Tab-separated table of C-alpha atoms and ligand atoms in Angstrom:
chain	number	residue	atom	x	y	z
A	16	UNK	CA	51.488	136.057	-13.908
A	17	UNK	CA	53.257	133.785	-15.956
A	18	UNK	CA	53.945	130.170	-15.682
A	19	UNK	CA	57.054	128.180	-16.931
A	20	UNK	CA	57.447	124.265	-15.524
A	21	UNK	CA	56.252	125.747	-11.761
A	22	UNK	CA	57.301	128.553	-12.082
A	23	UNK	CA	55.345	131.338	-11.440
A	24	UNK	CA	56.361	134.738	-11.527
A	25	UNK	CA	54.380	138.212	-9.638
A	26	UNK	CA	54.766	141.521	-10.502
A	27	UNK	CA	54.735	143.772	-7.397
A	28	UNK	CA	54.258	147.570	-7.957
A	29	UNK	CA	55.942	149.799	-6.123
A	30	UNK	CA	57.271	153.047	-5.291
A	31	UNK	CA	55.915	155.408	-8.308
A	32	UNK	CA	56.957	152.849	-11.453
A	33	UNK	CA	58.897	150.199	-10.374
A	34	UNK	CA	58.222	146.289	-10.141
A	35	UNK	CA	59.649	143.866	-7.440
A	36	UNK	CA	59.623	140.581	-9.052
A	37	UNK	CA	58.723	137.281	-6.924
A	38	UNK	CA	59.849	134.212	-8.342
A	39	UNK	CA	58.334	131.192	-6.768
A	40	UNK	CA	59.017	127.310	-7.604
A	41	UNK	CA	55.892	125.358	-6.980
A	42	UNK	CA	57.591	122.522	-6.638
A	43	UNK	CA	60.174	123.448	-4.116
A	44	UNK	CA	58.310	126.157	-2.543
A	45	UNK	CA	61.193	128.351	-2.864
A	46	UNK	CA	60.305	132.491	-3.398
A	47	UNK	CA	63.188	134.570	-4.659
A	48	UNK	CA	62.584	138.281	-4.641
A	49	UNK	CA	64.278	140.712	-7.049
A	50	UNK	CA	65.029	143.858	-6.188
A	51	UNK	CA	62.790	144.924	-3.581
A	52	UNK	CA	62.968	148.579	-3.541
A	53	UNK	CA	60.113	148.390	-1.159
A	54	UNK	CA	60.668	146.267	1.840
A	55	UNK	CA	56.864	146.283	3.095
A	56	UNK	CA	55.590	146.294	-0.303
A	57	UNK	CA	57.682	142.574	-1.182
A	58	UNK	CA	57.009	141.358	2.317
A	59	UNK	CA	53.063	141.759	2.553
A	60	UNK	CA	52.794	140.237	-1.461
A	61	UNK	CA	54.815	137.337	-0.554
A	62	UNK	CA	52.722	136.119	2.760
A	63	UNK	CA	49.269	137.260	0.627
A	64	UNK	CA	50.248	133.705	-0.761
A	65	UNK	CA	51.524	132.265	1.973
A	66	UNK	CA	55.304	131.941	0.754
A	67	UNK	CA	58.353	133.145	2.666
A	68	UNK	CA	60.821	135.128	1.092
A	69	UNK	CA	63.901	132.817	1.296
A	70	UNK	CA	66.221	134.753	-1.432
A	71	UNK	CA	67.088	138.222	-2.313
A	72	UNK	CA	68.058	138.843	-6.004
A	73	UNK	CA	69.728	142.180	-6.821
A	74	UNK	CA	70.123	143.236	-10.196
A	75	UNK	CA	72.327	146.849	-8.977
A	76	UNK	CA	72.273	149.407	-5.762
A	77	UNK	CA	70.274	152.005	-7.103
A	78	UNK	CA	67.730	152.665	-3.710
A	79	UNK	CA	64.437	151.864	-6.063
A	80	UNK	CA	66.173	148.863	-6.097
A	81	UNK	CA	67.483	147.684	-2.460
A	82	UNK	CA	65.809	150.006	-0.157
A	83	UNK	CA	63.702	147.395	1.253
A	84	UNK	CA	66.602	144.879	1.653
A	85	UNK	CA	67.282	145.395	5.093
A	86	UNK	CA	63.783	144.750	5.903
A	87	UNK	CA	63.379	141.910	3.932
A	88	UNK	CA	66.071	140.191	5.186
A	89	UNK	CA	65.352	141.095	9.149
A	90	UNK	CA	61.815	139.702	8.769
A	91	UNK	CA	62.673	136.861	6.947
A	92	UNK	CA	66.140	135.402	7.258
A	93	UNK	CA	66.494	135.348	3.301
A	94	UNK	CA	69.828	135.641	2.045
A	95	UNK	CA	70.921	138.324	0.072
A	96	UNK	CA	73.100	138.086	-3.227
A	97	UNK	CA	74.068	141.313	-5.263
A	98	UNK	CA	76.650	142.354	-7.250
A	99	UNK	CA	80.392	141.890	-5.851
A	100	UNK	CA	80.897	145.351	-7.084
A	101	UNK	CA	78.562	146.956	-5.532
A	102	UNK	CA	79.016	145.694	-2.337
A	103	UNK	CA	79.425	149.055	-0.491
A	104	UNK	CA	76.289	150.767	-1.922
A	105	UNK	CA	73.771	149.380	0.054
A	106	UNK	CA	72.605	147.496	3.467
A	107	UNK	CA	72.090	144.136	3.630
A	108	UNK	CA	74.758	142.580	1.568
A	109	UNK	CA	75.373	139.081	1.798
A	110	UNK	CA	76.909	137.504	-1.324
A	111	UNK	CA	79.097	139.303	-4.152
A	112	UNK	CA	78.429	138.321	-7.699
A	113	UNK	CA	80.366	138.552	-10.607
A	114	UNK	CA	80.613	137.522	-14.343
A	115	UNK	CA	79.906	133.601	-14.946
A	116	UNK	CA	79.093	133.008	-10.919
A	117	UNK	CA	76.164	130.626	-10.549
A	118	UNK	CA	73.819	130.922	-8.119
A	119	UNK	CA	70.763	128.231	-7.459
A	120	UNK	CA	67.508	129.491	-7.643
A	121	UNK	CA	64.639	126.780	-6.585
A	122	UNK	CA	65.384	123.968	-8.266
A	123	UNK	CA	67.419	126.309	-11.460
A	124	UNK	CA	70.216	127.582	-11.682
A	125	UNK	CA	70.819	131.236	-12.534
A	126	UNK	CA	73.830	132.614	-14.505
A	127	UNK	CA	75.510	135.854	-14.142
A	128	UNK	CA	75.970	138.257	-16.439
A	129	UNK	CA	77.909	141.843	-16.153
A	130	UNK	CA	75.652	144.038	-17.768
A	131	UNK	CA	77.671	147.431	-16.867
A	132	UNK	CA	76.151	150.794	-18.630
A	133	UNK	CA	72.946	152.029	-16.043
A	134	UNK	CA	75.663	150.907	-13.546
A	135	UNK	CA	79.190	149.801	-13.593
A	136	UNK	CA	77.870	146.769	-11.271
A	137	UNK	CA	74.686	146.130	-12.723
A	138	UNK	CA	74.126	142.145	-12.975
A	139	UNK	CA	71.759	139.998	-14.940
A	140	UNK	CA	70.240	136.835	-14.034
A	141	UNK	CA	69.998	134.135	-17.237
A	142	UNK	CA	68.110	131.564	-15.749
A	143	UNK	CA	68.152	129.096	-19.177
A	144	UNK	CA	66.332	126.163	-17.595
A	145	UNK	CA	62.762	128.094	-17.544
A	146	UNK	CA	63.920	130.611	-20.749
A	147	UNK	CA	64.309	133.902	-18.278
A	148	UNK	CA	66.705	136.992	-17.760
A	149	UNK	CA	66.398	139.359	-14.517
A	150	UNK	CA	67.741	142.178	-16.597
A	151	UNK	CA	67.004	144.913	-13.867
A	152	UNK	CA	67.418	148.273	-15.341
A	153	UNK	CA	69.444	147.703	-18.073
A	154	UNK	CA	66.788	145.941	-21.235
A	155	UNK	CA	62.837	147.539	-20.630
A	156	UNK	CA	60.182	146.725	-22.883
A	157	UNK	CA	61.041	148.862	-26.354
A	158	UNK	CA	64.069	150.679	-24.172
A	159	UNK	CA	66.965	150.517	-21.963
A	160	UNK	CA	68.030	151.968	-18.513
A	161	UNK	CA	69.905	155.377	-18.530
A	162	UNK	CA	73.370	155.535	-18.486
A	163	UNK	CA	74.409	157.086	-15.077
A	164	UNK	CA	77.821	155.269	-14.518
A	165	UNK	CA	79.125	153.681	-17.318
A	166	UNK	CA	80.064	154.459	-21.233
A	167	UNK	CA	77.503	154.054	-24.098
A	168	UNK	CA	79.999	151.451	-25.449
A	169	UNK	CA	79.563	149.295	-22.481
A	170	UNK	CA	75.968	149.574	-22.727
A	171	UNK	CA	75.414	148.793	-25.943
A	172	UNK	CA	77.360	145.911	-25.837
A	173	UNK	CA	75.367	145.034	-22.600
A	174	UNK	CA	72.186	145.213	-24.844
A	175	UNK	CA	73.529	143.392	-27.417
A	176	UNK	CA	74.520	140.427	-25.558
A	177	UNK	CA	70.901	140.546	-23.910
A	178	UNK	CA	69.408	140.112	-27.558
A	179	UNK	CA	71.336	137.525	-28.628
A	180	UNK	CA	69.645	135.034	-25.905
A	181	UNK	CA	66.968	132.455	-27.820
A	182	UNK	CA	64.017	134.494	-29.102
A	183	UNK	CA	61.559	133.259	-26.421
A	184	UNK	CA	63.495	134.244	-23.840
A	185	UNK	CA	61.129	136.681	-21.132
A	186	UNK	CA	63.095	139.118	-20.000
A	187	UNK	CA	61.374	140.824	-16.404
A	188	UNK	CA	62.719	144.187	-16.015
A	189	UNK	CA	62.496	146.334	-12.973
A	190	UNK	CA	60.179	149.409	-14.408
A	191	UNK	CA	56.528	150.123	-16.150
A	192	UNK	CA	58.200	152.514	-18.629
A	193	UNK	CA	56.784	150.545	-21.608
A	194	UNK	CA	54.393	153.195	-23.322
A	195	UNK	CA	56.986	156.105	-22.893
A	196	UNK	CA	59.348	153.726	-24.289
A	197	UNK	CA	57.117	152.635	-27.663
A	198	UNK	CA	56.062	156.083	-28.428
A	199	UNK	CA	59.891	157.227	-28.035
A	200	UNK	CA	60.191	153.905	-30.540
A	201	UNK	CA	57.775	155.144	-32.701
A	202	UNK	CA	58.967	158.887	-33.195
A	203	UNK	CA	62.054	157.494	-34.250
A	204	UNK	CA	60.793	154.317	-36.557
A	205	UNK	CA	57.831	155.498	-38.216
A	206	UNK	CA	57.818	153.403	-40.837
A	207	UNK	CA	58.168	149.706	-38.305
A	208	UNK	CA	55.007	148.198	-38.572
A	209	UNK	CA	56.276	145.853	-35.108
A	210	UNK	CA	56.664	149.111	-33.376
A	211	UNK	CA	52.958	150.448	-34.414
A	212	UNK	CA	51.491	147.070	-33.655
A	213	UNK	CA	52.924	147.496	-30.451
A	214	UNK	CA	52.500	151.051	-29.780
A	215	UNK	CA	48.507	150.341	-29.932
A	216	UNK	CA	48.739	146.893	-27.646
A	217	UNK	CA	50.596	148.800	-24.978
A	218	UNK	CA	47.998	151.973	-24.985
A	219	UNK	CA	45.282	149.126	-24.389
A	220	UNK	CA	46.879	147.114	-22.069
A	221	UNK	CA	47.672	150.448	-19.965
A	222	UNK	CA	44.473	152.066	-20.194
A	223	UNK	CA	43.258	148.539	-18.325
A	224	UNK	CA	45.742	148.881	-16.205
A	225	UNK	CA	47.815	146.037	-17.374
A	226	UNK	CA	51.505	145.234	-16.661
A	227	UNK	CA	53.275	144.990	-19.721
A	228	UNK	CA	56.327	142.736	-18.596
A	229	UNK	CA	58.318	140.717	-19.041
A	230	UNK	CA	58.812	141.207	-22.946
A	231	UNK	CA	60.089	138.596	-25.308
A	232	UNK	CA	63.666	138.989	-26.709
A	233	UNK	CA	62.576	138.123	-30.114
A	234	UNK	CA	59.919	141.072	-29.417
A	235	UNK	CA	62.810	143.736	-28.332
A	236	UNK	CA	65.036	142.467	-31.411
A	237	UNK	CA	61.581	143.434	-33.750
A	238	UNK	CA	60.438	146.715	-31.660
A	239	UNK	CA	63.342	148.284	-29.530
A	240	UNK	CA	65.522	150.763	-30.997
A	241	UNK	CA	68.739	150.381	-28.352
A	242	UNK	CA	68.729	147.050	-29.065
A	243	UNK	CA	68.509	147.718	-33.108
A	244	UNK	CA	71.365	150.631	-33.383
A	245	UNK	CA	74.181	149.200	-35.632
A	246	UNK	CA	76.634	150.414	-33.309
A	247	UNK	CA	77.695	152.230	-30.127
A	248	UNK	CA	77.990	155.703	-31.776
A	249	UNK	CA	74.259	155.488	-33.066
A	250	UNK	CA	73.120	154.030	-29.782
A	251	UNK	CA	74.529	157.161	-27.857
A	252	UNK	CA	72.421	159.484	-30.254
A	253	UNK	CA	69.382	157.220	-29.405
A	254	UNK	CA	69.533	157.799	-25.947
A	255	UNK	CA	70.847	161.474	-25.642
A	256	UNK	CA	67.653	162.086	-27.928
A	257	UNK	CA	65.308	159.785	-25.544
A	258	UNK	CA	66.613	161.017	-22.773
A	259	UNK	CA	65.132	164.717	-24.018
A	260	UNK	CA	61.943	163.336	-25.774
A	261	UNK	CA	58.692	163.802	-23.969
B	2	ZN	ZN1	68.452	151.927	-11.450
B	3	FE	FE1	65.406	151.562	-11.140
């Protein structure tokens, strides 16, 4: 749980490894949820605290993502906004998104960003006001989402643009993949003290059972090797080699 000027943000597990994010506004009583992949999952953690789910974020169609959309939306008349793109991929669609659309959040305002690469339609949400990105699957903690429809090019330039938001910026990504993700990190920088640091506070904070998002952007620019490849040629070996490492 973190809080930002009433904001307050819940992780929701679900399905084997992914989070639904709520994002509530204490002072509007507004709940936006992102990506519910898990319809009764989202629905029962929202009325645990006695919100109503009155917005539907999606970062990209991928059914971890929207399954629970439909239900969502049926039990609780929120609206849905997704990418524009991706408009035929899933049920529930409501309003298309594309590159610099705005879209109110509570009392923010969120920006949108076309973050193509895990999917050609994949959106981020830059919500400046409270220092937050909804980057979906395309930034995790120490990695990045694989690339199913789009180039390495376009993802690395995706990830690039992600790290060049302030430092502080918490970015709340869509999957617990954070420990596979730092020891893939540390394989390939041994000698990154960041990464080590970070490789030990992640294998505490999972054996408590922890949640280890959202990360800082100043943290992935120390720590995450997608982010640090020079260029799109030495991101594509990154993640052909992840994408093998176990
Ligand atoms: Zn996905
Ligand atoms: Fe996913």
């Amino acid at each position: 749980m973190v809080m930002a000027s009433a904001a307050e943000f819940v992780a929701v597990p679900a399905l084997s490894d992914n989070y639904i994010w709520l994002l509530h506004d204490w002072d509007s009583g507004h709940t936006a949820v992102v990506d519910p992949g898990d319809g009764a999952a989202a629905l029962s953690a929202v009325a645990e605290r006695g919100w109503t789910a009155d917005q539907l974020l999606v970062t990209h169609w991928h059914p971890d993502h929207t399954a629970g959309v439909a239900q969502v939306k049926a039990a609780s008349g929120a609206e849905v906004w997704a990418p524009a793109a991706e408009r035929a991929k899933f049920v529930g669609f409501d309003h298309g998104l594309g590159e610099g659309d705005r879209v109110a959040v509570g009392r923010w305002t969120a920006e949108v960003w076309e973050v193509p690469g895990h999917t050609l339609g994949h959106i981020a949400y830059i919500l400046p006001e409270i220092g937050v990105a909804l980057v979906g699957d395309t930034l995790f903690a120490c990695g990045c989402g694989r690339l199913f429809e789009g180039t390495p090019e376009q993802m690395f330039r995706s990830l690039q643009r992600l790290g060049e938001l302030p430092g502080e910026t918490l970015a709340y990504a869509a999957h617990e993949y954070t420990l596979s993700n730092v020891r893939f990190a540390a394989h390939v920088e041994p000698a990154n003290a960041a990464v080590a640091e970070r490789l030990r506070a992640v294998e505490a904070a999972r054996a408590a059972g922890r949640v280890t998002l959202p990360t800082s952007i100043a943290e992935e620019r120390a720590t995450n090797p997608f982010l640090r490849a020079a260029n799109p040629d030495e991101f594509a070996a990154l993640r052909a080699r992840k994408d093998s490492f176990r």
